[in-house]
Structure formats: structure tokens, C-alpha cells
Amino acid sequence: MSYRYQRRYTGPLQAVIFDWAGTVVDFGSFAPTQVLIDAFAGFDIEVSLAEARIPMGLAKWDHIQALGRLPAVAARWQARFGRAMSDADVDALYAAFIPLQIERVGDYSALIPGALECIATLRQRGLKIGSCSGYPRVVMDALLPISAAAGYAPDWVVATDDLPAGGRPGPWMALENLIRLGASDVAACVKVDDTVPGIDEGLAAGMWTVGLSASGNEVGLSHAQWSALTPAEQAACARPAAAKLQQAGAHYVLASIAELPAVLDAIEQRLANGERP
């Protein structure tokens, strides 16, 4: 007879891993989308804000490729150049995109309301703060000092091109955070993101996942635009975004990072009851 030992983590949470745009900074996630629109415009291709948002969460090279494969965008490219977009075209668009993103990421770097208070609460609980992004390292290096000056400096940062395996929707950036932060179990970690690829990333890593609807890419409103809505209008705007994140498998969906601390209590109770993500 053989016996199989099973260990189930029931301890407290150890780390929370945040996305950047639409999650902690840049309410509405405008920096990646607007700059992508401008990069395509440099090639005489019109892309709408709604189209630019569709592949959000992917590494930026992958985002550009996916955007170019959208039927309407692909048709415009075919009409303009007489051929389908190639990987070499994606390389050229990416080369145009990166300097623009570095130059302008600071224009959209304001912290989301409630973010600093949330991070302070998490640190008081003894939690490590990790982060990862669809931005490449050169963009993160431009954003980090701006964010630090505003009061947000996570314990670890992984950019989408830091790892040979790549970025989302794979688990590698989230798992690299776990290693660097010294968390002892994937179930002790929570991944917080406003995009489906970001939720996929956390689930693939075996972590708890929290989706953010109102502050992120799916609603796509600035904080001023969001605040101008009535509560009923806000609920109507956030409903499709929340449904999309729930369908992706997010364990919890909140409006913004400001609501996160209470959910961590619920996750720790589930851990204590023997549940896994």
C-alpha cells in the first residue's frame, strides 16, 4: 500500500501582486491605448480607442500584433499597404511605439484614488507588495521614479520582457514575484488586475485573483468622467466589465483598488477553512 502526503496551506496571505495601468495608476488605462493609437497613426492607419483596448493586458509587441489582426484594422492595413500586416510591420510599429510610451507614460501616471491608503493598509498587515506589467522594462524604468515620487514603490517589479518565457497570459511574471518576495505558497498570493490576460496570469500561477472593473481598461473612463456619473450610471458602466472579469475566472471583482482590504479578509478566511484558489 502506498500513501500520498498532501499539504494544504492554511496560513495568512503573504503577498499581493498588482498590475500597473488601470489598477494602481492611470484610472481608465489611457497611457497604453492612446500611445498605440498614435503609433498606428504614424503609419496612416486609424485605430479607435475601443479597438486599442481589446487586446489590453498583453505584452506590447503582442498587443500590437493582436490589434493588427482585428478584422477591421487588418482591412485598413490591407487597403493602405496592399498586404497583410507582417511580423516585420509589428516590429516597426513597436519601434515607433516605445519612444512615445517612454515620453508620455508620466502624463498618465496619477495614482488611482484610494491606492496609497490601500497599500499602506496592506503593509500594516505585513504583506509584501509585488507588481508586473505589460510594459517593457524601458517604460517601467521611466514610470518607477514618477510613481515613487507620488508615494508608491512596490517591493518588486517585473516587466513583460524581463523573463525569457514572456508575459501574460502565462504565469511567469506572477511567479517571479512570488520567488523574489519569498512567498512560501502560491495560495498565499493574490494577483490584482483590470484585464482578462492579467486574471489569466494569476489563475495560471495558482493564485487568488481580484479583477478591477471601474478603474480599468474595460470601462475606460477617466476618473473625472467616472465621478461625473450618477451611482446608477456607474453601476451600468461597470456591469459588463465586471461580468467579463468574472467569466475569466476572477475570484472577486471590485470597482477599484480602494475596496481591496476587505476582500483580503475573506480570502484569509477561505484559506483558514482549507480552500485553495
Short mmCIF file of C-alpha atoms in Angstrom, two decimals:
data_model
loop_
_atom_site.label_atom_id
_atom_site.label_comp_id
_atom_site.label_asym_id
_atom_site.label_seq_id
_atom_site.Cartn_x
_atom_site.Cartn_y
_atom_site.Cartn_z
CA MET A 1 0.00 0.00 0.00
CA SER A 2 1.29 3.46 -0.86
CA TYR A 3 0.49 6.71 0.87
CA ARG A 4 0.45 10.17 -0.66
CA TYR A 5 1.24 13.10 1.59
CA GLN A 6 -0.91 16.18 0.93
CA ARG A 7 -0.02 19.57 2.35
CA ARG A 8 -2.61 22.33 2.29
CA TYR A 9 -1.59 25.91 3.04
CA THR A 10 -3.95 27.45 5.59
CA GLY A 11 -1.86 30.35 6.80
CA PRO A 12 -2.28 34.08 6.20
CA LEU A 13 -1.71 35.86 2.92
CA GLN A 14 1.88 36.85 2.28
CA ALA A 15 1.91 38.94 -0.89
CA VAL A 16 -0.29 40.93 -3.25
CA ILE A 17 0.87 41.37 -6.85
CA PHE A 18 -0.54 44.38 -8.67
CA ASP A 19 -0.78 45.34 -12.31
CA TRP A 20 0.01 48.99 -13.06
CA ALA A 21 -2.16 50.93 -15.55
CA GLY A 22 -5.84 50.76 -14.61
CA THR A 23 -5.02 49.06 -11.32
CA VAL A 24 -2.74 51.32 -9.23
CA VAL A 25 -2.07 54.20 -11.63
CA ASP A 26 -3.76 55.68 -14.69
CA PHE A 27 -7.50 55.45 -13.94
CA GLY A 28 -9.10 54.23 -17.17
CA SER A 29 -5.80 52.87 -18.53
CA PHE A 30 -5.12 55.59 -21.11
CA ALA A 31 -1.33 55.54 -21.41
CA PRO A 32 -1.06 52.25 -23.34
CA THR A 33 -4.12 52.79 -25.52
CA GLN A 34 -3.64 56.41 -26.57
CA VAL A 35 0.01 55.87 -27.47
CA LEU A 36 -0.88 52.80 -29.54
CA ILE A 37 -3.41 54.90 -31.46
CA ASP A 38 -0.68 57.47 -32.16
CA ALA A 39 1.82 54.80 -33.21
CA PHE A 40 -0.62 53.38 -35.77
CA ALA A 41 -1.46 56.90 -36.95
CA GLY A 42 2.21 57.31 -37.82
CA PHE A 43 1.66 54.55 -40.38
CA ASP A 44 -1.50 56.25 -41.68
CA ILE A 45 -3.75 53.65 -40.02
CA GLU A 46 -6.69 54.85 -37.95
CA VAL A 47 -7.38 52.86 -34.80
CA SER A 48 -10.19 53.72 -32.40
CA LEU A 49 -9.81 53.80 -28.63
CA ALA A 50 -12.26 50.91 -28.34
CA GLU A 51 -10.18 48.83 -30.76
CA ALA A 52 -6.93 49.66 -28.98
CA ARG A 53 -8.42 48.43 -25.70
CA ILE A 54 -9.41 44.96 -26.96
CA PRO A 55 -6.02 43.20 -26.50
CA MET A 56 -5.11 45.13 -23.33
CA GLY A 57 -3.02 43.27 -20.79
CA LEU A 58 -0.76 41.56 -23.31
CA ALA A 59 2.90 42.44 -23.76
CA LYS A 60 3.04 45.46 -26.03
CA TRP A 61 4.54 43.68 -29.07
CA ASP A 62 1.82 41.04 -28.72
CA HIS A 63 -0.76 43.80 -28.20
CA ILE A 64 0.25 45.48 -31.46
CA GLN A 65 0.13 42.18 -33.33
CA ALA A 66 -3.30 41.31 -31.89
CA LEU A 67 -4.59 44.79 -32.68
CA GLY A 68 -3.40 44.46 -36.27
CA ARG A 69 -5.24 41.15 -36.57
CA LEU A 70 -8.61 42.61 -35.62
CA PRO A 71 -10.69 42.29 -38.82
CA ALA A 72 -11.41 45.99 -39.20
CA VAL A 73 -7.82 47.05 -38.52
CA ALA A 74 -6.46 44.30 -40.75
CA ALA A 75 -8.74 45.52 -43.56
CA ARG A 76 -7.43 49.09 -43.18
CA TRP A 77 -3.86 47.84 -43.26
CA GLN A 78 -4.58 45.76 -46.39
CA ALA A 79 -6.19 48.75 -48.08
CA ARG A 80 -3.29 51.05 -47.20
CA PHE A 81 -0.36 48.73 -47.99
CA GLY A 82 -1.84 46.08 -50.27
CA ARG A 83 -0.81 43.23 -48.00
CA ALA A 84 -1.46 41.78 -44.56
CA MET A 85 0.50 43.03 -41.58
CA SER A 86 3.70 41.02 -41.09
CA ASP A 87 5.89 40.47 -38.03
CA ALA A 88 8.32 42.96 -39.55
CA ASP A 89 5.49 45.52 -39.59
CA VAL A 90 4.79 44.75 -35.93
CA ASP A 91 8.49 45.32 -35.22
CA ALA A 92 8.31 48.70 -36.96
CA LEU A 93 5.18 49.74 -35.08
CA TYR A 94 6.74 48.60 -31.79
CA ALA A 95 9.88 50.62 -32.55
CA ALA A 96 7.68 53.69 -33.10
CA PHE A 97 5.55 52.96 -30.04
CA ILE A 98 8.31 52.60 -27.43
CA PRO A 99 9.79 56.12 -27.58
CA LEU A 100 6.30 57.60 -27.50
CA GLN A 101 5.37 55.47 -24.49
CA ILE A 102 8.54 56.40 -22.60
CA GLU A 103 7.95 60.08 -23.33
CA ARG A 104 4.30 60.10 -22.33
CA VAL A 105 3.83 57.44 -19.64
CA GLY A 106 4.26 60.13 -17.00
CA ASP A 107 1.30 62.05 -18.43
CA TYR A 108 -0.99 59.23 -17.27
CA SER A 109 0.81 58.25 -14.05
CA ALA A 110 -1.55 59.67 -11.41
CA LEU A 111 -2.30 57.18 -8.66
CA ILE A 112 -5.84 55.83 -8.61
CA PRO A 113 -7.80 57.31 -5.67
CA GLY A 114 -7.50 55.05 -2.65
CA ALA A 115 -4.36 53.30 -3.91
CA LEU A 116 -1.95 54.77 -1.37
CA GLU A 117 -4.32 54.09 1.50
CA CYS A 118 -4.81 50.52 0.31
CA ILE A 119 -1.06 49.87 0.01
CA ALA A 120 -0.47 51.34 3.47
CA THR A 121 -3.11 49.03 4.93
CA LEU A 122 -1.54 46.01 3.22
CA ARG A 123 1.90 46.89 4.54
CA GLN A 124 0.48 47.27 8.06
CA ARG A 125 -0.76 43.69 7.69
CA GLY A 126 2.78 42.60 6.89
CA LEU A 127 2.08 41.85 3.23
CA LYS A 128 4.76 42.13 0.55
CA ILE A 129 3.83 44.23 -2.50
CA GLY A 130 4.75 42.87 -5.90
CA SER A 131 3.93 44.16 -9.36
CA CYS A 132 4.07 43.25 -13.03
CA SER A 133 3.04 44.92 -16.24
CA GLY A 134 2.52 44.61 -19.96
CA TYR A 135 5.03 47.45 -20.25
CA PRO A 136 8.59 46.55 -21.26
CA ARG A 137 11.46 47.38 -18.91
CA VAL A 138 12.40 50.66 -20.63
CA VAL A 139 8.90 52.00 -19.99
CA MET A 140 8.83 50.72 -16.42
CA ASP A 141 12.16 52.43 -15.76
CA ALA A 142 10.53 55.71 -16.83
CA LEU A 143 7.42 55.12 -14.73
CA LEU A 144 9.02 53.88 -11.49
CA PRO A 145 10.61 57.16 -10.30
CA ILE A 146 7.41 59.05 -11.08
CA SER A 147 5.40 56.54 -9.09
CA ALA A 148 7.89 56.57 -6.21
CA ALA A 149 7.73 60.36 -6.01
CA ALA A 150 3.94 60.04 -5.67
CA GLY A 151 4.37 57.56 -2.80
CA TYR A 152 4.07 54.14 -4.46
CA ALA A 153 7.14 51.91 -4.59
CA PRO A 154 6.40 48.16 -4.67
CA ASP A 155 8.87 45.66 -3.26
CA TRP A 156 9.44 44.07 -6.66
CA VAL A 157 8.66 44.95 -10.27
CA VAL A 158 8.62 42.57 -13.23
CA ALA A 159 8.35 43.98 -16.75
CA THR A 160 6.98 41.93 -19.61
CA ASP A 161 10.38 41.49 -21.28
CA ASP A 162 12.32 40.67 -18.10
CA LEU A 163 11.78 36.91 -18.43
CA PRO A 164 12.71 34.58 -21.30
CA ALA A 165 9.33 32.84 -21.11
CA GLY A 166 7.48 36.08 -21.81
CA GLY A 167 4.47 37.76 -20.25
CA ARG A 168 0.74 37.34 -19.95
CA PRO A 169 -1.42 35.33 -20.09
CA GLY A 170 1.28 32.93 -18.88
CA PRO A 171 2.07 32.69 -15.14
CA TRP A 172 5.74 33.67 -15.26
CA MET A 173 5.70 37.30 -14.12
CA ALA A 174 3.43 36.47 -11.20
CA LEU A 175 5.60 33.51 -10.22
CA GLU A 176 8.77 35.60 -10.49
CA ASN A 177 7.20 37.98 -7.97
CA LEU A 178 6.48 35.07 -5.64
CA ILE A 179 10.13 33.97 -5.81
CA ARG A 180 11.58 37.44 -5.35
CA LEU A 181 9.21 38.30 -2.48
CA GLY A 182 9.91 35.00 -0.74
CA ALA A 183 6.29 33.86 -0.52
CA SER A 184 6.10 30.21 0.50
CA ASP A 185 2.97 29.14 -1.40
CA VAL A 186 1.05 30.34 -4.45
CA ALA A 187 -2.13 30.20 -2.35
CA ALA A 188 -0.60 32.86 -0.10
CA CYS A 189 -0.55 35.33 -3.02
CA VAL A 190 -3.23 37.50 -4.63
CA LYS A 191 -2.99 38.85 -8.20
CA VAL A 192 -4.91 42.10 -8.80
CA ASP A 193 -5.55 43.25 -12.36
CA ASP A 194 -8.05 45.08 -14.56
CA THR A 195 -7.67 42.89 -17.67
CA VAL A 196 -8.59 39.35 -18.67
CA PRO A 197 -4.96 38.42 -19.54
CA GLY A 198 -3.97 39.64 -16.08
CA ILE A 199 -6.59 37.44 -14.44
CA ASP A 200 -5.48 34.54 -16.66
CA GLU A 201 -1.93 35.15 -15.43
CA GLY A 202 -2.90 34.89 -11.77
CA LEU A 203 -5.03 31.80 -12.30
CA ALA A 204 -2.26 30.10 -14.28
CA ALA A 205 0.09 30.82 -11.38
CA GLY A 206 -2.33 29.19 -8.93
CA MET A 207 -3.05 32.43 -7.06
CA TRP A 208 -6.17 34.15 -5.83
CA THR A 209 -7.31 36.74 -8.37
CA VAL A 210 -9.13 40.04 -7.97
CA GLY A 211 -10.43 41.92 -11.01
CA LEU A 212 -10.99 45.67 -11.03
CA SER A 213 -13.82 46.88 -13.21
CA ALA A 214 -14.43 50.63 -12.82
CA SER A 215 -10.83 51.87 -12.72
CA GLY A 216 -9.55 49.80 -15.59
CA ASN A 217 -9.45 49.18 -19.28
CA GLU A 218 -12.89 47.59 -19.62
CA VAL A 219 -14.82 50.73 -18.61
CA GLY A 220 -12.13 53.04 -19.96
CA LEU A 221 -13.28 56.32 -18.42
CA SER A 222 -11.03 58.87 -16.76
CA HIS A 223 -11.60 59.44 -13.05
CA ALA A 224 -13.25 62.78 -13.81
CA GLN A 225 -15.61 61.14 -16.29
CA TRP A 226 -16.39 58.32 -13.85
CA SER A 227 -17.02 60.72 -10.96
CA ALA A 228 -19.43 62.75 -13.08
CA LEU A 229 -21.76 59.76 -13.44
CA THR A 230 -24.62 59.04 -11.08
CA PRO A 231 -24.37 55.86 -8.99
CA ALA A 232 -26.87 54.18 -11.31
CA GLU A 233 -24.84 55.19 -14.37
CA GLN A 234 -21.65 53.93 -12.74
CA ALA A 235 -23.27 50.58 -12.00
CA ALA A 236 -24.47 50.28 -15.59
CA CYS A 237 -21.00 51.10 -16.96
CA ALA A 238 -19.21 48.69 -14.64
CA ARG A 239 -21.62 45.76 -15.08
CA PRO A 240 -20.29 44.47 -18.44
CA ALA A 241 -16.70 44.91 -17.26
CA ALA A 242 -17.38 43.00 -14.06
CA ALA A 243 -19.12 40.22 -15.99
CA LYS A 244 -16.15 39.86 -18.34
CA LEU A 245 -13.70 39.57 -15.44
CA GLN A 246 -15.95 37.10 -13.64
CA GLN A 247 -16.27 34.98 -16.77
CA ALA A 248 -12.47 34.96 -16.97
CA GLY A 249 -12.47 33.28 -13.57
CA ALA A 250 -11.63 36.11 -11.16
CA HIS A 251 -12.35 35.03 -7.60
CA TYR A 252 -13.54 38.55 -6.77
CA VAL A 253 -14.38 41.64 -8.84
CA LEU A 254 -14.25 45.10 -7.28
CA ALA A 255 -14.70 48.61 -8.62
CA SER A 256 -11.17 49.72 -7.71
CA ILE A 257 -8.16 49.05 -5.53
CA ALA A 258 -9.76 51.08 -2.73
CA GLU A 259 -12.07 48.14 -1.93
CA LEU A 260 -9.33 45.51 -1.72
CA PRO A 261 -8.53 45.24 2.03
CA ALA A 262 -11.94 43.84 2.96
CA VAL A 263 -11.65 41.14 0.30
CA LEU A 264 -8.28 40.04 1.69
CA ASP A 265 -10.06 39.26 4.96
CA ALA A 266 -12.46 37.00 3.08
CA ILE A 267 -9.61 35.23 1.28
CA GLU A 268 -7.75 34.59 4.53
CA GLN A 269 -10.90 33.08 6.00
CA ARG A 270 -11.20 30.76 2.99
CA LEU A 271 -7.57 29.74 3.44
CA ALA A 272 -8.18 29.02 7.11
CA ASN A 273 -11.12 26.83 6.06
CA GLY A 274 -8.79 24.80 3.85
CA GLU A 275 -9.78 26.26 0.47
CA ARG A 276 -7.31 26.71 -2.39
CA PRO A 277 -7.54 29.28 -5.22
#
